[in-house]
Amino acid sequence: MNSLENELSKNIEGEVHSEKEFRNFYSVDASSYIIRPKIVVIPKNEDDIIKTIKIAKKSKTTVTVRGGGTGLVGSALNNGIILDMKNFDSIKIRKNIVVVGTGVIKGKLDMELEKMKKFFPPNPSIGSFCSIGGMVGNNSSGSRSLKYGSVIDNVLEISVIDGKGKKIILPKNEKYGKKIFEKIKIDYKNFPKVSKNSSGYRIDSIESEKDSHKIIIGSEGTLGIVTSVKLKIRNIPEKRILFVVEYNSLKNCINDSITLSKTNPSAIEFVDRPTLKQIDHDFQKNTKCLLFVEYDEKIIQNEKKLTSSISGKIIKKLTKKEDIHKWWKFRDSSLHYSLKSIKKEERIPHVIEDAAVPIEKLPELFEIIEKINKKFKTKSIVYGHIGNGNLHVRLVGDRKKTELIKTIAAKYFHEIIKNSGTITAEHGDGLARSEFIKMQYGKKNYQTFQEIKRLFDPDYILNPGKIISKKSTITKNFEIL
Ligand SMILES: Cc1cc2nc3c(=O)[nH]c(=O)nc-3n(C[C@H](O)[C@H](O)[C@H](O)COP(=O)(O)OP(=O)(O)OC[C@H]3O[C@@H](n4cnc5c(N)ncnc54)[C@H](O)[C@@H]3O)c2cc1C
């Protein structure tokens, strides 16, 4: 047993592990990266977290919190102590609010809420497997975020332990809220003009001290360890209707997405031809892409609006819960389908997979993807939350050209930023994008980010290298190359 492990074991009630199997398990997530931690701590309570942070500081090591490990850009990987929050599993449902421990798995929360005919709207396609802490860490979202927003729009209160080992409840702690608010200086010119954004710190969401908790959302465990959150919940709509619309022209599909986004749908999602080929349905031979369009209110009026305004062909109109669920599963499996259709040696690590632009710039976004393919001799598989201008791009090509990946990413992000977009709308910055945050936000906003980091974590103990980053990490520590 080394001295760090000894010190942790002596002081905390939860589990401390340095066995090879544990370090290996926590060295990977759903990204293409691998980093082996020194030690894994499974805290039993908040006191354990406070002690772990203090011991880490004394031992000059770091603390990175992890939820379900479903992140796609290595945000929960690091080489110091990993904190697994699984014991923070309480769920307390009140009328329109739920107070949840951050180790709670989303699928469990969904099940408990459904019993009360309620739901928490942000719905990542990974569904059951991500944790509430990870969703807060990444400011996650999903198909229904088009109508209901991302995590940042659905949280009322956060309990967090900062890098000094101090517990803070935001926005309740007005003194701390004031300190945060005083630091916020925004250069709006360099802020993305998008409906969803998971890049950097969301200083733009803080209009007063009352919003101070929002600084934590999307901060990827770099400002504090969130132990519990108070979330807004809603009644499950009495009716939903899902249309699956077939297109043989991408241009028409883009135009329809823009038109439909003005009709208050709960979701507009896109899948391309390689993806739809994996769906168990007989599509027309020349079908290029599909839209999934869902409404959860004014069903009859919205159906009329949709049928009168689109140019695609409706191939499914679904109103039964089981049918809707079955077709959403097809859309939610897109990442899996995309992997199925690419040979292993042609999978380029997904570092540019999550950009978003203002919806009216969708034609430009598809053009940028085409430009990248032409320039770098790649192909792409594209699917995602088109109603938010957010497309997931999977590049296919010669996987061994590691040095090219950074060049492609820099080019892609440059174009995205030029079009008022964000380099990541829901998956976060992690190892893939933190070095591009300065390019995204400019010097002034980045300075504010640094000030915020210093306020919460002056010793840079918490998940170092993410968001505030001095080194290039995009192509370091790839697992598969
Ligand atoms: C197939 C697939 C589909 C996906 N689809 C979507 C999608 O539709 N929408 C979407 O938004 N994402 C999606 N994702 C990405 C990912 O699943 C989500 O971002 C998810 O919310 C991450 O949760 P997690 O518990 O796995 O977090 P982790 O990967 O464990 O951690 C993510 C980040 O949150 C931080 N974190 C974790 N717990 C805490 C805590 N208690 N306090 C502070 N910070 C914390 C970590 O340090 C890390 O920086 C998908 C992933 C996969 C593999």
Coordinates of C-alpha atoms and ligand atoms in Angstrom, one line a residue:
M1 CA 0.0 0.0 0.0
N2 CA 1.5 3.4 -0.9
S3 CA 1.4 6.4 1.4
L4 CA -1.5 8.1 -0.5
E5 CA -3.6 5.0 -0.3
N6 CA -2.7 4.5 3.3
E7 CA -3.7 8.1 4.2
L8 CA -7.0 7.8 2.3
S9 CA -7.8 4.4 3.8
K10 CA -7.1 5.6 7.3
N11 CA -9.3 8.7 7.0
I12 CA -12.4 7.9 4.9
E13 CA -15.3 5.6 5.4
G14 CA -15.8 4.7 1.8
E15 CA -13.7 2.4 -0.4
V16 CA -10.2 3.0 -1.6
H17 CA -8.7 0.9 -4.4
S18 CA -5.3 0.7 -6.1
E19 CA -5.7 -2.8 -7.5
K20 CA -4.9 -3.1 -11.2
E21 CA -8.4 -4.1 -12.2
F22 CA -9.9 -1.0 -10.7
R23 CA -7.3 1.3 -12.2
N24 CA -7.8 -0.3 -15.6
F25 CA -11.6 -0.1 -15.3
Y26 CA -11.5 3.6 -14.6
S27 CA -8.8 4.3 -17.2
V28 CA -11.4 4.3 -20.0
D29 CA -14.8 5.8 -20.8
A30 CA -16.9 5.9 -24.0
S31 CA -14.2 8.1 -25.7
S32 CA -11.1 7.0 -27.6
Y33 CA -8.7 7.8 -24.8
I34 CA -7.1 5.9 -22.0
I35 CA -5.4 7.3 -18.8
R36 CA -4.7 5.1 -15.8
P37 CA -5.5 6.8 -12.4
K38 CA -3.3 6.3 -9.3
I39 CA -6.2 5.5 -7.0
V40 CA -10.0 5.1 -7.1
V41 CA -12.1 6.4 -4.2
I42 CA -15.7 5.5 -3.7
P43 CA -16.8 8.0 -1.1
K44 CA -19.6 7.1 1.3
N45 CA -20.6 10.7 2.2
E46 CA -19.7 14.3 1.7
D47 CA -17.1 14.2 4.5
D48 CA -15.2 11.5 2.5
I49 CA -15.0 13.9 -0.5
I50 CA -13.8 16.8 1.7
K51 CA -11.1 14.6 3.2
T52 CA -10.1 13.2 -0.2
I53 CA -9.6 16.7 -1.6
K54 CA -7.6 17.8 1.5
I55 CA -5.4 14.7 1.3
A56 CA -4.9 15.1 -2.5
K57 CA -3.8 18.7 -1.9
K58 CA -1.3 17.6 0.8
S59 CA 0.0 14.8 -1.5
K60 CA 0.2 17.1 -4.5
T61 CA -2.1 14.9 -6.6
T62 CA -5.5 15.6 -8.3
V63 CA -9.2 14.6 -8.0
T64 CA -11.4 13.8 -10.9
V65 CA -15.0 12.9 -10.4
R66 CA -16.7 10.3 -12.5
G67 CA -20.3 9.3 -13.1
G68 CA -21.3 6.6 -15.6
G69 CA -18.2 7.0 -17.7
T70 CA -20.3 7.4 -20.9
G71 CA -18.6 10.7 -21.9
L72 CA -17.3 10.7 -25.4
V73 CA -14.3 13.0 -25.1
G74 CA -12.4 11.6 -22.0
S75 CA -13.7 14.3 -19.6
A76 CA -13.7 11.9 -16.7
L77 CA -10.2 10.5 -17.3
N78 CA -7.2 11.6 -15.4
N79 CA -4.1 10.3 -13.7
G80 CA -4.6 11.2 -10.0
I81 CA -7.5 10.1 -7.8
I82 CA -10.8 9.2 -9.5
L83 CA -13.9 9.7 -7.3
D84 CA -16.8 7.3 -8.2
M85 CA -20.1 8.9 -6.9
K86 CA -22.2 5.8 -7.0
N87 CA -23.1 5.9 -3.3
F88 CA -24.8 9.3 -3.8
D89 CA -28.0 7.6 -4.9
S90 CA -30.9 9.3 -3.1
I91 CA -34.0 10.4 -5.0
K92 CA -36.6 12.6 -3.2
I93 CA -39.6 13.6 -5.4
R94 CA -41.7 16.6 -4.5
K95 CA -44.5 18.2 -6.5
N96 CA -42.6 19.7 -9.4
I97 CA -39.1 19.2 -8.1
V98 CA -36.8 16.3 -7.5
V99 CA -33.7 16.3 -5.2
V100 CA -31.2 13.8 -6.6
G101 CA -27.8 12.5 -5.5
T102 CA -25.4 12.9 -8.4
G103 CA -24.5 9.2 -8.5
V104 CA -28.1 8.4 -9.5
I105 CA -28.3 6.7 -12.9
K106 CA -30.6 8.5 -15.3
G107 CA -32.6 5.3 -16.1
K108 CA -33.4 4.9 -12.4
L109 CA -34.5 8.5 -12.0
D110 CA -36.7 8.1 -15.1
M111 CA -38.4 5.0 -13.6
E112 CA -39.1 6.7 -10.3
L113 CA -40.5 9.8 -12.0
E114 CA -42.7 7.8 -14.4
K115 CA -44.4 6.2 -11.4
M116 CA -45.5 9.8 -10.5
K117 CA -46.3 10.6 -14.2
K118 CA -43.4 13.0 -14.3
F119 CA -40.2 13.4 -16.3
F120 CA -36.9 15.2 -16.3
P121 CA -36.6 16.5 -19.9
P122 CA -32.9 16.4 -20.9
N123 CA -32.6 12.9 -22.5
P124 CA -29.2 11.9 -23.8
S125 CA -29.4 9.1 -26.4
I126 CA -27.3 6.9 -24.1
G127 CA -30.5 6.8 -22.0
S128 CA -30.3 4.7 -18.8
F129 CA -26.6 4.5 -18.4
C130 CA -25.4 8.1 -17.6
S131 CA -25.5 9.6 -14.2
I132 CA -27.0 12.8 -13.0
G133 CA -23.6 14.1 -12.0
G134 CA -22.2 13.4 -15.5
M135 CA -25.2 15.2 -17.0
V136 CA -24.5 18.2 -14.9
G137 CA -20.8 18.0 -15.6
N138 CA -21.4 18.1 -19.4
N139 CA -24.6 20.1 -19.5
S140 CA -26.1 17.2 -21.3
S141 CA -29.2 17.3 -23.5
G142 CA -31.1 15.2 -26.0
S143 CA -33.8 15.2 -28.6
R144 CA -36.4 16.9 -26.4
S145 CA -34.0 19.7 -25.4
L146 CA -35.3 21.5 -28.5
K147 CA -38.4 22.3 -26.5
Y148 CA -37.2 21.9 -22.9
G149 CA -33.6 23.0 -22.9
S150 CA -30.4 21.4 -21.7
V151 CA -29.5 20.5 -18.1
I152 CA -28.6 24.1 -17.4
D153 CA -32.2 25.2 -18.1
N154 CA -33.6 22.6 -15.7
V155 CA -31.6 22.9 -12.4
L156 CA -32.7 25.0 -9.4
E157 CA -30.0 24.3 -6.9
I158 CA -26.6 22.6 -6.6
S159 CA -24.7 21.3 -3.6
V160 CA -21.0 21.3 -4.5
I161 CA -17.7 20.8 -2.7
D162 CA -15.0 23.1 -4.2
G163 CA -11.3 22.6 -4.6
K164 CA -10.6 23.9 -1.1
G165 CA -12.9 21.1 0.3
K166 CA -15.6 23.6 1.2
K167 CA -19.3 22.7 0.8
I168 CA -21.4 25.4 -1.0
I169 CA -25.0 25.4 -1.9
L170 CA -25.8 27.6 -4.9
P171 CA -27.6 29.9 -5.4
K172 CA -28.5 29.7 -1.7
N173 CA -25.1 30.9 -0.6
E174 CA -25.5 34.5 -1.5
K175 CA -22.0 35.6 -0.5
Y176 CA -20.4 33.0 -2.8
G177 CA -23.0 33.9 -5.5
K178 CA -21.9 37.5 -5.3
K179 CA -18.3 36.5 -5.6
I180 CA -19.0 34.6 -8.8
F181 CA -21.2 37.3 -10.2
E182 CA -18.4 39.9 -9.6
K183 CA -16.0 37.9 -11.6
I184 CA -18.2 37.7 -14.7
K185 CA -17.1 39.9 -17.5
I186 CA -18.4 38.8 -20.9
D187 CA -17.3 39.6 -24.4
Y188 CA -20.6 38.6 -26.1
K189 CA -19.1 39.2 -29.6
N190 CA -17.1 36.0 -29.1
F191 CA -19.9 33.9 -27.7
P192 CA -21.6 31.3 -29.9
K193 CA -25.2 32.3 -30.9
V194 CA -26.6 28.8 -30.4
S195 CA -29.5 27.2 -28.5
K196 CA -27.3 24.6 -26.8
N197 CA -23.7 24.9 -25.6
S198 CA -21.4 22.7 -23.5
S199 CA -18.1 24.5 -24.2
G200 CA -16.1 26.4 -21.5
Y201 CA -17.9 27.8 -18.5
R202 CA -21.4 29.1 -19.2
I203 CA -20.8 32.6 -17.8
D204 CA -23.5 33.9 -20.3
S205 CA -26.2 32.1 -18.3
I206 CA -25.5 34.1 -15.1
E207 CA -27.7 37.2 -15.2
S208 CA -27.7 37.7 -11.5
E209 CA -26.5 36.1 -8.2
K210 CA -29.7 34.0 -8.4
D211 CA -28.1 32.1 -11.4
S212 CA -24.8 31.4 -9.6
H213 CA -25.4 27.6 -9.6
K214 CA -25.3 27.6 -13.4
I215 CA -21.5 28.2 -13.5
I216 CA -21.1 24.6 -12.3
I217 CA -23.2 23.1 -15.1
G218 CA -21.0 22.1 -17.9
S219 CA -17.8 22.6 -15.8
E220 CA -16.8 18.9 -16.2
G221 CA -15.7 18.5 -12.5
T222 CA -13.2 21.3 -12.8
L223 CA -14.9 23.6 -10.3
G224 CA -16.3 21.2 -7.7
I225 CA -17.7 17.8 -6.9
V226 CA -21.5 18.1 -7.1
T227 CA -23.1 15.9 -4.5
S228 CA -26.8 16.6 -5.1
V229 CA -29.0 18.7 -7.3
K230 CA -32.6 20.1 -7.2
L231 CA -34.1 19.6 -10.6
K232 CA -37.3 20.9 -12.3
I233 CA -39.6 18.1 -13.3
R234 CA -42.7 18.2 -15.6
N235 CA -45.8 16.2 -16.1
I236 CA -45.5 13.5 -18.8
P237 CA -47.6 14.9 -21.7
E238 CA -50.9 13.1 -22.2
K239 CA -50.2 12.6 -25.9
R240 CA -47.2 12.6 -28.2
I241 CA -47.1 12.2 -31.9
L242 CA -44.0 11.2 -33.8
F243 CA -43.6 11.6 -37.6
V244 CA -40.8 9.9 -39.5
V245 CA -40.2 11.7 -42.7
E246 CA -38.2 10.4 -45.7
Y247 CA -36.1 12.7 -48.0
N248 CA -34.3 12.2 -51.3
S249 CA -32.9 15.7 -51.1
L250 CA -30.7 16.9 -48.2
K251 CA -31.5 20.5 -49.2
N252 CA -35.2 19.9 -48.7
C253 CA -34.6 18.2 -45.4
I254 CA -32.5 21.1 -44.1
N255 CA -35.2 23.6 -45.3
D256 CA -38.0 21.6 -43.6
S257 CA -36.0 21.4 -40.4
I258 CA -35.7 25.2 -40.3
T259 CA -39.4 25.7 -41.1
L260 CA -40.5 23.1 -38.5
S261 CA -38.3 24.5 -35.8
K262 CA -40.7 27.4 -35.7
T263 CA -43.7 25.2 -34.9
N264 CA -42.8 24.4 -31.3
P265 CA -42.0 20.6 -31.7
S266 CA -40.6 18.6 -28.8
A267 CA -37.9 17.2 -31.2
I268 CA -36.5 17.3 -34.7
E269 CA -33.8 14.8 -35.3
F270 CA -31.8 13.8 -38.3
V271 CA -30.3 10.6 -39.6
D272 CA -28.3 10.1 -42.8
R273 CA -28.3 7.3 -45.3
P274 CA -25.6 5.1 -43.8
T275 CA -27.5 5.2 -40.5
L276 CA -31.0 4.6 -41.9
K277 CA -29.7 1.6 -43.7
Q278 CA -29.3 -0.1 -40.3
I279 CA -32.9 0.5 -39.4
D280 CA -35.3 -2.5 -39.9
H281 CA -37.6 -0.9 -42.5
D282 CA -38.0 -0.9 -46.2
F283 CA -37.0 2.7 -47.2
Q284 CA -37.2 3.8 -50.9
K285 CA -34.0 3.2 -52.8
N286 CA -33.1 6.8 -53.2
T287 CA -33.8 7.9 -49.6
K288 CA -31.0 10.2 -48.5
C289 CA -32.0 11.0 -45.0
L290 CA -34.8 11.0 -42.4
L291 CA -36.3 13.5 -40.0
F292 CA -37.9 12.4 -36.7
V293 CA -40.4 15.1 -35.7
E294 CA -42.3 14.9 -32.4
Y295 CA -45.0 17.1 -30.9
D296 CA -46.4 16.7 -27.4
E297 CA -49.2 19.2 -27.4
K298 CA -51.9 20.6 -29.8
I299 CA -51.5 17.3 -31.7
I300 CA -54.2 17.9 -34.4
Q301 CA -53.2 21.5 -35.2
N302 CA -49.5 20.6 -35.3
E303 CA -50.1 17.7 -37.6
K304 CA -51.9 20.0 -40.0
K305 CA -49.0 22.5 -39.8
L306 CA -46.5 19.8 -40.5
T307 CA -48.3 18.2 -43.4
S308 CA -48.9 21.5 -45.1
S309 CA -45.4 22.8 -44.7
I310 CA -43.0 20.0 -45.5
S311 CA -41.7 18.6 -48.8
G312 CA -40.6 15.2 -47.4
K313 CA -42.7 12.0 -47.4
I314 CA -44.2 10.9 -44.1
I315 CA -43.6 7.2 -43.8
K316 CA -44.7 6.8 -40.1
K317 CA -47.2 8.6 -38.0
L318 CA -47.0 7.2 -34.5
T319 CA -49.2 7.9 -31.5
K320 CA -48.9 4.7 -29.5
K321 CA -46.3 4.9 -26.7
E322 CA -44.7 1.5 -27.7
D323 CA -44.4 2.5 -31.4
I324 CA -42.9 5.9 -30.5
H325 CA -40.5 4.2 -28.2
K326 CA -39.5 1.7 -30.8
W327 CA -38.7 4.4 -33.5
W328 CA -36.9 6.6 -31.0
K329 CA -34.7 3.6 -30.2
F330 CA -33.7 3.5 -33.9
R331 CA -32.6 7.2 -33.7
D332 CA -31.0 6.7 -30.3
S333 CA -28.9 3.8 -31.7
S334 CA -27.3 6.0 -34.3
L335 CA -23.8 6.0 -32.7
H336 CA -24.0 2.3 -32.5
Y337 CA -25.2 2.0 -36.0
S338 CA -22.5 4.3 -37.3
L339 CA -19.9 2.0 -35.7
K340 CA -21.5 -1.0 -37.1
S341 CA -21.2 0.3 -40.6
I342 CA -17.5 1.3 -40.4
K343 CA -14.6 -1.1 -40.6
K344 CA -12.5 -0.9 -37.4
E345 CA -9.4 0.3 -39.2
E346 CA -11.4 3.2 -40.7
R347 CA -12.8 4.7 -37.5
I348 CA -11.3 8.1 -36.9
P349 CA -11.5 9.0 -33.2
H350 CA -14.6 11.2 -32.7
V351 CA -13.1 14.5 -31.7
I352 CA -15.3 16.8 -33.9
E353 CA -18.5 15.0 -33.3
D354 CA -20.7 17.5 -31.5
A355 CA -20.7 21.1 -33.0
A356 CA -23.8 23.2 -33.3
V357 CA -24.6 26.4 -35.3
P358 CA -27.6 28.7 -35.3
I359 CA -30.3 26.8 -37.1
E360 CA -30.4 29.1 -40.1
K361 CA -26.7 28.2 -40.7
L362 CA -27.5 24.5 -41.2
P363 CA -26.7 24.7 -44.9
E364 CA -23.3 26.1 -44.0
L365 CA -22.7 23.3 -41.4
F366 CA -23.3 20.6 -44.0
E367 CA -21.0 22.5 -46.4
I368 CA -18.3 22.6 -43.8
I369 CA -18.6 18.8 -43.3
E370 CA -18.4 18.3 -47.1
K371 CA -15.3 20.6 -47.3
I372 CA -13.6 18.6 -44.6
N373 CA -14.3 15.3 -46.4
K374 CA -13.0 16.7 -49.7
K375 CA -9.8 18.2 -48.2
F376 CA -8.9 15.3 -46.0
K377 CA -10.2 12.4 -48.2
T378 CA -12.6 11.2 -45.5
K379 CA -16.3 10.2 -45.6
S380 CA -18.7 11.0 -42.8
I381 CA -21.7 9.6 -41.0
V382 CA -24.0 12.3 -39.7
Y383 CA -27.0 12.2 -37.3
G384 CA -28.3 14.3 -34.5
H385 CA -30.3 17.1 -33.0
I386 CA -30.8 19.1 -36.2
G387 CA -33.6 21.2 -34.6
N388 CA -30.9 22.7 -32.4
G389 CA -28.4 23.0 -35.3
N390 CA -26.4 20.3 -33.6
L391 CA -25.0 17.5 -35.7
H392 CA -22.9 14.5 -34.6
V393 CA -20.3 13.7 -37.2
R394 CA -18.4 10.5 -37.4
L395 CA -15.4 10.6 -39.8
V396 CA -14.4 7.5 -41.7
G397 CA -11.0 7.2 -43.2
D398 CA -7.5 5.9 -42.6
R399 CA -7.4 5.6 -38.8
K400 CA -3.6 5.6 -38.4
K401 CA -3.1 9.2 -39.4
T402 CA -3.1 10.5 -35.8
E403 CA -1.3 13.8 -36.7
L404 CA -4.0 14.7 -39.2
I405 CA -6.8 14.5 -36.5
K406 CA -5.6 17.7 -34.9
T407 CA -5.4 19.5 -38.2
I408 CA -8.9 18.4 -39.1
A409 CA -10.3 19.4 -35.8
A410 CA -8.6 22.9 -35.9
K411 CA -10.0 23.5 -39.4
Y412 CA -13.5 22.2 -38.5
F413 CA -13.7 24.2 -35.3
H414 CA -12.4 27.3 -37.0
E415 CA -15.3 27.1 -39.6
I416 CA -17.8 26.4 -36.8
I417 CA -16.7 29.4 -34.8
K418 CA -16.8 31.6 -37.9
N419 CA -20.4 30.6 -38.3
S420 CA -21.3 31.7 -34.7
G421 CA -21.3 28.1 -33.6
T422 CA -20.1 26.1 -30.7
I423 CA -17.4 23.4 -30.9
T424 CA -19.5 21.3 -28.5
A425 CA -23.2 21.5 -27.9
E426 CA -23.7 18.7 -25.4
H427 CA -20.7 16.3 -24.9
G428 CA -18.3 18.8 -23.4
D429 CA -14.7 19.8 -24.0
G430 CA -12.7 17.0 -22.3
L431 CA -9.4 15.9 -23.8
A432 CA -10.6 16.6 -27.3
R433 CA -11.6 20.2 -27.2
S434 CA -10.2 22.0 -24.1
E435 CA -7.2 23.4 -26.1
F436 CA -9.6 25.0 -28.6
I437 CA -11.6 27.0 -25.9
K438 CA -9.4 30.1 -26.3
M439 CA -10.1 30.0 -30.0
Q440 CA -13.8 29.6 -29.4
Y441 CA -14.2 32.4 -26.8
G442 CA -11.3 34.9 -27.3
K443 CA -8.9 36.2 -24.7
K444 CA -11.3 38.2 -22.6
N445 CA -13.8 35.4 -22.0
Y446 CA -11.0 33.0 -21.4
Q447 CA -9.6 35.3 -18.7
T448 CA -13.0 35.2 -17.0
F449 CA -12.9 31.4 -17.1
Q450 CA -9.5 31.5 -15.5
E451 CA -10.7 33.8 -12.7
I452 CA -13.7 31.5 -12.1
K453 CA -11.4 28.5 -11.9
R454 CA -9.1 30.2 -9.4
L455 CA -12.1 31.1 -7.3
F456 CA -13.3 27.6 -7.0
D457 CA -10.0 25.6 -7.3
P458 CA -7.0 27.8 -6.6
D459 CA -4.6 24.9 -6.5
Y460 CA -5.8 23.3 -9.7
I461 CA -6.6 20.1 -8.0
L462 CA -9.9 19.3 -9.8
N463 CA -9.8 17.5 -13.1
P464 CA -6.7 19.5 -14.4
G465 CA -6.2 19.9 -18.1
K466 CA -10.0 20.1 -18.8
I467 CA -11.5 23.5 -19.9
I468 CA -8.5 25.5 -18.5
S469 CA -5.8 23.8 -20.4
K470 CA -2.1 24.6 -21.1
K471 CA -1.2 21.4 -23.1
S472 CA -2.5 19.9 -26.2
T473 CA -4.4 16.7 -25.3
I474 CA -6.5 16.0 -28.5
T475 CA -4.3 13.3 -29.9
K476 CA -2.4 12.2 -26.7
N477 CA -3.5 9.1 -24.9
F478 CA -5.6 7.6 -27.7
E479 CA -6.5 4.1 -26.8
I480 CA -7.0 2.6 -30.2
L481 CA -4.2 3.9 -32.4
Ligands
LIG1 C1 -24.0 6.1 -27.3 C2 -23.9 7.5 -26.7 C3 -24.9 8.4 -26.9 C4 -24.9 9.7 -26.3 N1 -25.8 10.6 -26.5 C5 -25.8 11.8 -25.9 C6 -26.9 12.7 -26.1 O1 -27.8 12.5 -26.8 N2 -26.8 13.9 -25.4 C7 -25.8 14.2 -24.5 O2 -25.8 15.2 -24.0 N3 -24.8 13.3 -24.4 C8 -24.8 12.1 -25.0 N4 -23.7 11.2 -24.8 C9 -22.6 11.6 -23.9 C10 -22.7 11.2 -22.4 O3 -23.4 10.0 -22.3 C11 -23.4 12.3 -21.6 O4 -22.7 13.5 -21.7 C12 -23.6 11.9 -20.1 O5 -24.5 12.8 -19.5 C13 -22.4 11.7 -19.3 O6 -22.8 11.2 -18.1 P1 -21.8 10.2 -17.3 O7 -22.4 9.9 -16.0 O8 -21.5 9.0 -18.1 O9 -20.6 11.1 -17.1 P2 -19.0 10.9 -17.1 O10 -18.5 10.5 -18.4 O11 -18.7 9.9 -16.0 O12 -18.5 12.3 -16.7 C14 -18.7 13.4 -17.6 C15 -18.2 14.7 -16.9 O13 -18.9 15.0 -15.8 C16 -18.1 15.2 -14.7 N5 -18.9 14.7 -13.5 C17 -19.4 13.5 -13.3 N6 -20.0 13.5 -12.1 C18 -19.9 14.7 -11.5 C19 -20.2 15.3 -10.3 N7 -20.8 14.6 -9.3 N8 -19.9 16.6 -10.1 C20 -19.2 17.3 -11.0 N9 -18.9 16.8 -12.2 C21 -19.2 15.5 -12.5 C22 -16.9 14.3 -15.0 O14 -15.8 14.8 -14.2 C23 -16.7 14.5 -16.4 O15 -16.0 15.7 -16.7 C24 -23.8 10.0 -25.4 C25 -22.8 9.0 -25.1 C26 -22.9 7.8 -25.8 C27 -21.8 6.7 -25.5

